[in-house]
Coordinates of C-alpha atoms in Angstrom, one line a residue:
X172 CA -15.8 -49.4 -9.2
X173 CA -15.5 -53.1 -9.4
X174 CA -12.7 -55.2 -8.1
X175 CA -10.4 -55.6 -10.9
X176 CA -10.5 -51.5 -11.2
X177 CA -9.7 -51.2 -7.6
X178 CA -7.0 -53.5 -8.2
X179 CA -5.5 -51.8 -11.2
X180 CA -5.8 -48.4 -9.7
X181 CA -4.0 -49.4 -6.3
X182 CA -1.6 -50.7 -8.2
X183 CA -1.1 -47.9 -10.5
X184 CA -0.8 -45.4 -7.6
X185 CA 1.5 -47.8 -5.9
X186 CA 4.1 -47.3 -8.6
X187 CA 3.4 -43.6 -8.7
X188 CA 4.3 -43.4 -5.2
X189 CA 7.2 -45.5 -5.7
X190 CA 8.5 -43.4 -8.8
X191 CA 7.7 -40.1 -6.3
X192 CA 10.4 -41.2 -3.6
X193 CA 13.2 -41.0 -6.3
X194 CA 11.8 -37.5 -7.3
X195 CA 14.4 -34.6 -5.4
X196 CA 12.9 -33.0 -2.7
X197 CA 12.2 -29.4 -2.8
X198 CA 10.3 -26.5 -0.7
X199 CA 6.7 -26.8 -1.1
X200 CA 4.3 -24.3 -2.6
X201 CA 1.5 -24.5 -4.8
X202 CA -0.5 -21.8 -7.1
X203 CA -4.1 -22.6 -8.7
X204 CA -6.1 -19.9 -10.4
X205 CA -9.8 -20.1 -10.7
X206 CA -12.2 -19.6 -13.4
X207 CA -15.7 -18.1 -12.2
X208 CA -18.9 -16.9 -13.0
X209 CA -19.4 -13.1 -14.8
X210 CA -15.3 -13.1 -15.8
X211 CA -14.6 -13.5 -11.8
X212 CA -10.8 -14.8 -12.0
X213 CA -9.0 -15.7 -8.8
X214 CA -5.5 -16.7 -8.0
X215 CA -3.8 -18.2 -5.1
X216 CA -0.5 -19.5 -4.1
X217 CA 1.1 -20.5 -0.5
X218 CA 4.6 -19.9 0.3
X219 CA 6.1 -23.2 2.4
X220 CA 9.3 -22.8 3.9
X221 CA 11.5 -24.4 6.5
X222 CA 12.3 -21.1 8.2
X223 CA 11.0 -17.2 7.9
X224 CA 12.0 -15.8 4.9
X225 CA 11.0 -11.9 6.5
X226 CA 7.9 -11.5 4.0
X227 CA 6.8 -7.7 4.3
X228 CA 4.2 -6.3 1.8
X229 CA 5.1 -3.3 -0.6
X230 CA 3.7 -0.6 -3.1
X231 CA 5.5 0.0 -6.0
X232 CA 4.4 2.8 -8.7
X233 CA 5.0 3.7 -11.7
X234 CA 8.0 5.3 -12.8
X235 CA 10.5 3.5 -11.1
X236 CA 13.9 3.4 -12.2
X237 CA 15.4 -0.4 -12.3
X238 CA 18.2 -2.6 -12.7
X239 CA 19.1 -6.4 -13.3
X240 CA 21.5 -6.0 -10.4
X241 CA 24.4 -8.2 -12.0
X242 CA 26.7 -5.7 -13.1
X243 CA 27.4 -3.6 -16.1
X244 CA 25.1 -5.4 -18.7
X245 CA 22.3 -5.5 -16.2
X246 CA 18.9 -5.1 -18.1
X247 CA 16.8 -1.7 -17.0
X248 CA 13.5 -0.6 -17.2
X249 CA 11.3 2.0 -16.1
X250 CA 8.2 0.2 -14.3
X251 CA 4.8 0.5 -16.4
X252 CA 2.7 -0.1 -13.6
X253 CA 2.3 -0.3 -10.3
X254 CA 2.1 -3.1 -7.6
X255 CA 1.4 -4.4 -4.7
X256 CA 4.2 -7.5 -3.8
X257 CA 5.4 -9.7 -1.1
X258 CA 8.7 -9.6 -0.6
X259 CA 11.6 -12.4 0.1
X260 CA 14.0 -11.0 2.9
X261 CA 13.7 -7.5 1.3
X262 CA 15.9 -8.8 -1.4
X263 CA 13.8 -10.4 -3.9
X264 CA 9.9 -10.3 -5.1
X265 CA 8.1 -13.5 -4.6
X266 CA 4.3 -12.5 -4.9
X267 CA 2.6 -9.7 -6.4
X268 CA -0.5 -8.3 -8.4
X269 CA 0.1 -5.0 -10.5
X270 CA -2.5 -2.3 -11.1
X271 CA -3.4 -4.5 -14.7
X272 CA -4.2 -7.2 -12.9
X273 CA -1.5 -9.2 -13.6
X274 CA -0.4 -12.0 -10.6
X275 CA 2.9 -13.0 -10.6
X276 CA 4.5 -15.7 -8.3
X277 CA 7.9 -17.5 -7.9
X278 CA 7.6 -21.5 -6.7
X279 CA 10.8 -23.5 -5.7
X280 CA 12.0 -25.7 -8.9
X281 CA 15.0 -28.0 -7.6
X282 CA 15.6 -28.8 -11.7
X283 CA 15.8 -25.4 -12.7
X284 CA 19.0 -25.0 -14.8
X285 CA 20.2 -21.2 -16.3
X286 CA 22.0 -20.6 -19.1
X287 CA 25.4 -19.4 -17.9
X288 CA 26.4 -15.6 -17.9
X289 CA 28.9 -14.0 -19.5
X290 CA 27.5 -10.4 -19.4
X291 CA 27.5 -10.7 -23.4
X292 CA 23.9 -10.6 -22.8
X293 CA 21.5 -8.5 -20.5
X294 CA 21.1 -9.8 -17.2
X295 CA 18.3 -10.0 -14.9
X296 CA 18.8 -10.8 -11.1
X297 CA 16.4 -14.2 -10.1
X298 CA 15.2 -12.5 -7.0
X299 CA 14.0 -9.3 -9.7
X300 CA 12.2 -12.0 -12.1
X301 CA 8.8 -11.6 -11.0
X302 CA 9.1 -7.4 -10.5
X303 CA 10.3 -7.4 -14.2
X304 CA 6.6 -8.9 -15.2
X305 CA 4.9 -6.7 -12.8
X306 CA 6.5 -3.4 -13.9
X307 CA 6.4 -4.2 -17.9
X308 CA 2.8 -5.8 -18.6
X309 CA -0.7 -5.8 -18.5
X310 CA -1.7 -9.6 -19.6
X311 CA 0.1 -12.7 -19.8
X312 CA 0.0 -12.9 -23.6
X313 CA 1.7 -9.4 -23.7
X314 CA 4.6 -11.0 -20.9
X315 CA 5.2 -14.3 -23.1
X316 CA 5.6 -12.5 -26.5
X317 CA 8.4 -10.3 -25.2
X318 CA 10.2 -13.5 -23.0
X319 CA 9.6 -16.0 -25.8
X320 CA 12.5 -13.5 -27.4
X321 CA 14.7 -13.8 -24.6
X322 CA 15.5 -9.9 -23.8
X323 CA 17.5 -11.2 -20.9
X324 CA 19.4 -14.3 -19.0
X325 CA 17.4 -14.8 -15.5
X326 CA 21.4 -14.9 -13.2
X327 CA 20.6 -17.1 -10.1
X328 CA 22.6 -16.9 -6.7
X329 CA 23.3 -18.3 -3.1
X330 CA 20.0 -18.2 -1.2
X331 CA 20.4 -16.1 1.8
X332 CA 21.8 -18.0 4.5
X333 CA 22.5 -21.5 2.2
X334 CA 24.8 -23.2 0.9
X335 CA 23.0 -23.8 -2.6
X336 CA 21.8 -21.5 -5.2
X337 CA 18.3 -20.0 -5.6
X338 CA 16.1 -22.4 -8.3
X339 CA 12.6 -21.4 -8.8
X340 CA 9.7 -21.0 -11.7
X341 CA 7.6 -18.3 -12.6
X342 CA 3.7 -17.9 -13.1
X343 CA 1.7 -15.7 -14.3
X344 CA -2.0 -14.9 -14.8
X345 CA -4.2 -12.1 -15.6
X346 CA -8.0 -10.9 -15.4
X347 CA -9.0 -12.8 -18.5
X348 CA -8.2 -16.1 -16.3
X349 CA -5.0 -16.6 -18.9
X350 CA -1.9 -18.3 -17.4
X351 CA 1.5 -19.1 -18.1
X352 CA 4.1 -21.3 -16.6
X353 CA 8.1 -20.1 -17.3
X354 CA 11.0 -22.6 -16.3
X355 CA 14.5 -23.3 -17.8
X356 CA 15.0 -26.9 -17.7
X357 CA 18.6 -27.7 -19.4
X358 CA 19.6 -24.0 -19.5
X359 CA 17.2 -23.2 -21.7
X360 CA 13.9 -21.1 -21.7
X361 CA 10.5 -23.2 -21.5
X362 CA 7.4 -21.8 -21.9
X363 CA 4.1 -23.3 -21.3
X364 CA 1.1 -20.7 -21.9
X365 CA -2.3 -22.4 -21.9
X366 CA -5.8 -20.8 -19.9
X367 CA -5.7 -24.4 -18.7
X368 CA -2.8 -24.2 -16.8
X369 CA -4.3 -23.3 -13.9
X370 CA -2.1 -25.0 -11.0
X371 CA 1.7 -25.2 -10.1
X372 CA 3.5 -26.5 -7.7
X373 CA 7.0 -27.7 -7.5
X374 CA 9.2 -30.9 -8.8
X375 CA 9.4 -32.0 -11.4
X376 CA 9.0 -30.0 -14.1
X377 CA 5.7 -28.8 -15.2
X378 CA 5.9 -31.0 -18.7
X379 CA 5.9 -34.1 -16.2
X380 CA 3.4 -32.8 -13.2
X381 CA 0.8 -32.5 -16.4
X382 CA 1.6 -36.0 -17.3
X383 CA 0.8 -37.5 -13.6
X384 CA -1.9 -35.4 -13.2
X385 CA -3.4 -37.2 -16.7
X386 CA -3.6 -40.3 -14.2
X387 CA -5.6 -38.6 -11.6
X388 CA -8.2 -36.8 -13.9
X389 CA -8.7 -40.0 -14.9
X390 CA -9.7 -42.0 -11.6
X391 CA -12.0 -38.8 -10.7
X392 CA -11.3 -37.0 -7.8
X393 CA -14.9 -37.9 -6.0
X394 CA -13.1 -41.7 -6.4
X395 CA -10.1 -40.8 -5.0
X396 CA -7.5 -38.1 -4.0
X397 CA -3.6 -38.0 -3.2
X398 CA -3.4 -36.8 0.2
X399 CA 0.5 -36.4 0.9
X400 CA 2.8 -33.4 1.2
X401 CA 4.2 -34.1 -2.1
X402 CA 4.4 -31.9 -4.8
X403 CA 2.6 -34.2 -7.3
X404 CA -0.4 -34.6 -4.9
X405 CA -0.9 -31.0 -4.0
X406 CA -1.0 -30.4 -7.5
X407 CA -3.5 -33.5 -7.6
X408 CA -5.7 -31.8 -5.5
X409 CA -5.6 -28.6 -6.4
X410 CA -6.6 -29.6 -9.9
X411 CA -9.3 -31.6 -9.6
X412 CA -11.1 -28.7 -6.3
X413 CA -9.9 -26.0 -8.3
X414 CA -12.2 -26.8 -10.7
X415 CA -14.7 -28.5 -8.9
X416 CA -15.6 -25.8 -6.1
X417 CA -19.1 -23.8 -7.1
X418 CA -18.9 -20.5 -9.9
X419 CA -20.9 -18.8 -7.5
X420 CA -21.8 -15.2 -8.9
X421 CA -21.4 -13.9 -5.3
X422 CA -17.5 -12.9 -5.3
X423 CA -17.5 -13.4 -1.2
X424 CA -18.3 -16.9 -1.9
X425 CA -15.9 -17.4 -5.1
X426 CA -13.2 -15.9 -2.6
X427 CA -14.0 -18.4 0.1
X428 CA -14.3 -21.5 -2.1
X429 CA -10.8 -20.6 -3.7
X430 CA -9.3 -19.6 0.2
X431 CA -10.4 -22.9 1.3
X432 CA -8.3 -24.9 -1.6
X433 CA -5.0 -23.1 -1.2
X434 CA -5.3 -23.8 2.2
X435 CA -6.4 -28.1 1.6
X436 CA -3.2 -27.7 -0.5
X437 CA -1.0 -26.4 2.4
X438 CA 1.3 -28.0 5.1
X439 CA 0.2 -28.2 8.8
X440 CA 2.4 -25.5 10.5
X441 CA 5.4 -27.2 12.5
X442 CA 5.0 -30.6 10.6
X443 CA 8.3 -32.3 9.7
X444 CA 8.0 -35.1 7.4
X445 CA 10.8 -37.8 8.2
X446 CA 13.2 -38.4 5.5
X447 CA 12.1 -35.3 3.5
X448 CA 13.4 -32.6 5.5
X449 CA 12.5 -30.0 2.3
X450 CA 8.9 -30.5 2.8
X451 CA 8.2 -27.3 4.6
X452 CA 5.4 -25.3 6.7
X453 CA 3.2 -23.1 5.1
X454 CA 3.7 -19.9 6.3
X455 CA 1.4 -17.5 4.5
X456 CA -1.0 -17.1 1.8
X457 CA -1.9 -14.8 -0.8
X458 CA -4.7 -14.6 -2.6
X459 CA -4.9 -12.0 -5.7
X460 CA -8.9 -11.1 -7.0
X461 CA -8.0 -9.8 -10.2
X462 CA -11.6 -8.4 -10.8
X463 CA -12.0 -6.8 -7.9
X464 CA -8.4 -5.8 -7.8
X465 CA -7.5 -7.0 -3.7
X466 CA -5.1 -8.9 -2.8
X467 CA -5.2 -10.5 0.4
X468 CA -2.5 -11.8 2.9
X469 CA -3.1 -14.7 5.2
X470 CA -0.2 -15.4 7.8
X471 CA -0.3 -19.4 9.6
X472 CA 0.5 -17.1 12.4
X473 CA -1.6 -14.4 12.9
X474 CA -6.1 -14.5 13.5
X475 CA -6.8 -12.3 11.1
X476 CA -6.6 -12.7 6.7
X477 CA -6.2 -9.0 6.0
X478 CA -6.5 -7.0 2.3
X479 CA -4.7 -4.3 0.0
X480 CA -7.1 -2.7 -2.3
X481 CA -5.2 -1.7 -5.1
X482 CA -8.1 0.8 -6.8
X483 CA -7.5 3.2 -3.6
X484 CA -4.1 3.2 -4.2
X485 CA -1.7 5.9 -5.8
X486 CA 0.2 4.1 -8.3
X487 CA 1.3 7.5 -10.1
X488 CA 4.7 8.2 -11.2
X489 CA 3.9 12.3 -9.9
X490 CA 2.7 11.4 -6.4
X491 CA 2.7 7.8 -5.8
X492 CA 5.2 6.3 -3.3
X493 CA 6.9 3.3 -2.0
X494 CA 5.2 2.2 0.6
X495 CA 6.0 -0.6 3.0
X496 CA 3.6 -3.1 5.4
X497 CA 5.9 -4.4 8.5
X498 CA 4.2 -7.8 9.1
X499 CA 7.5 -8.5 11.7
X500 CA 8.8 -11.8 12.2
X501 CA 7.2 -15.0 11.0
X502 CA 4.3 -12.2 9.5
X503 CA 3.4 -11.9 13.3
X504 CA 2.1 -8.6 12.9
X505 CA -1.9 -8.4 13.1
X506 CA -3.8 -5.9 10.4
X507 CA -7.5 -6.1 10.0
X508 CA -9.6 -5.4 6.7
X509 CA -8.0 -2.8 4.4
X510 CA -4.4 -2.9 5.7
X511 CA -3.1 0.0 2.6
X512 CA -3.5 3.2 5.2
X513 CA -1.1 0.8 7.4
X514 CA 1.4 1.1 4.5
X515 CA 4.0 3.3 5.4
X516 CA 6.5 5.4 3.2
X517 CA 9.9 3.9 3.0
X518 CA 12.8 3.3 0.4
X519 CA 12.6 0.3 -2.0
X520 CA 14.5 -2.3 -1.2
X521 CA 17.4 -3.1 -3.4
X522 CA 17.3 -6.7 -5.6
X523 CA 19.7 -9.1 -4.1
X524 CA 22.4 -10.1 -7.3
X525 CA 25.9 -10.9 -8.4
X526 CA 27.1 -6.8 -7.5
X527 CA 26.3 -7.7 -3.6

């Protein structure tokens, strides 16, 4: 790179910087799904928060009877299909792979904006968003031909604890490697559905993190890297490694190449960031292998990354049954291996929404 490149670059990054410090702050997570030899697809997110959101792991079968939870024009539906999810406070589903091998996972969105509900409409609870997905289909295509039609408003609420109301974004991929990216921005629906959309994170909306990420695919990440906290660098990052990390036919080392990017994209735990109080800790990982059909579970605070493995599982409507994995506070609890005989019988938790 010769002089007046380095000059034009540093001062092109310079202004991105600048233009990031206006940008809202928000709680930190990022997703990135990977593309790999012999049809090997792999997706991982970390969940980055400021405090514990009580994250325990659940089976859900088939046949479950369910609700929108916001009153008498909720939306139901009878789950399709099993999963395996990581729950938000036992309230709401955040992370989860179903027996298809679909991935679902909700990531903080400050600009998220719903339409308002006046129960003319069927309603579906926020913290139920991701379930809905799990329970109804098999790919992503399937999922953004029935939501392109709008069966439903998403209803947001308080987040437990806050003083503000739950804003997040929903992605989705499947064992093809396809992925799609749901937001309302201006109360209205946005869908992005592209195989190349292989990495979320938070602000701003994923129309404008594509933009800044242009810039970076540009300079070439062996040139040069953002290295912040910041949503737009993580996403950065996680773009350019996501990609660039070996498709190695062994799935061991596919699922080590992909561990060891969600985790470049995570924040330190205990890190506070002056001035942006929002940029949070990661406290766990997941990481879904939609070939093999695990999905792993990787607390900052426990030795051990641990597995489910959903093809030994009774997702049946006859016999199966909800099952939960106490991980304890801060996801202290250690499991080793295949943690599914750990799973223990319990009833599902109900979907925080506008009836609590």
């Amino acid at each position: 790179m010769d002089r007046r490149t380095r000059i034009a670059t540093m001062m092109i990054v310079s202004g991105l910087m600048s233009t990031a410090v206006l940008l809202p702050v928000a709680e930190a997570c990022t997703r990135a799904v990977y593309h790999g030899a012999d049809n090997d697809v792999i997706t991982a997110r970390s969940m980055d928060w400021k405090s514990d959101i009580a994250t325990n792991l659940w089976i859900f079968p088939r046949g479950m009877e369910r609700g929108g939870e916001v009153g008498p024009n909720s939306v139901k539906w009878v789950s399709r299909y099993g999963s395996v999810i990581a729950s938000a406070y036992d309230i709401a589903t955040t992370d989860g792979l179903n027996e298809a091998g679909l991935s679902a996972n909700v990531l903080w969105l400050v600009e998220s904006e719903y339409p308002p509900y006046d129960g003319t409409k069927p309603g579906l609870s926020i913290a139920a968003w991701a379930q809905y997905v799990l329970d109804n289909f098999a790919t992503v295509s399937d999922a953004v031909a029935a939501l392109a039609k709008e069966p439903f408003v998403v209803v947001t609420d308080q987040m437990p604890g806050e003083n503000r109301l739950a804003t997040l974004h929903l992605s989705i991929s499947d064992a093809t490697g396809d992925s799609a990216i749901i937001e309302y921005i201006d109360g209205k629906q946005v869908i992005h559905h592209d195989r190349d959309y292989q990495v979320m994170t938070n602000s701003p909306i994923f129309e404008h993190q594509l933009a800044q990420n242009a810039y970076w695919k540009q300079v070439g990440g062996t040139v040069m890297l953002p290295g912040t906290n910041r949503s737009a660098d993580r996403f950065a990052r996680a773009a350019f490694y996501i990609n660039a990390i070996p498709r190695d036919e062994d799935p061991v080392v596919a699922l080590a190449s992909v561990f060891s990017v969600i985790r470049n994209v995570s924040v330190p735990f205990g890190i506070s960031t002056p001035n942006e109080p929002n940029i949070s800790s990661t406290r766990w990982r997941t990481v879904a292998d939609h070939k093999r059909m695990l999905y792993f579970f990787e607390s900052a605070l426990t030795p051990n990354t641990f597995w489910v493995d959903l093809k030994n599982i009774d997702f049946s409507a006859e016999t199966g049954r909800v099952k939960k994995l106490d991980l304890g506070p801060d996801q202290r609890n250690v499991y080793a291996g295949d943690a599914a005989p750990s799973f223990e019988e319990e009833k599902p938790f109900r979907f925080q929404g506008l009836a609590d």
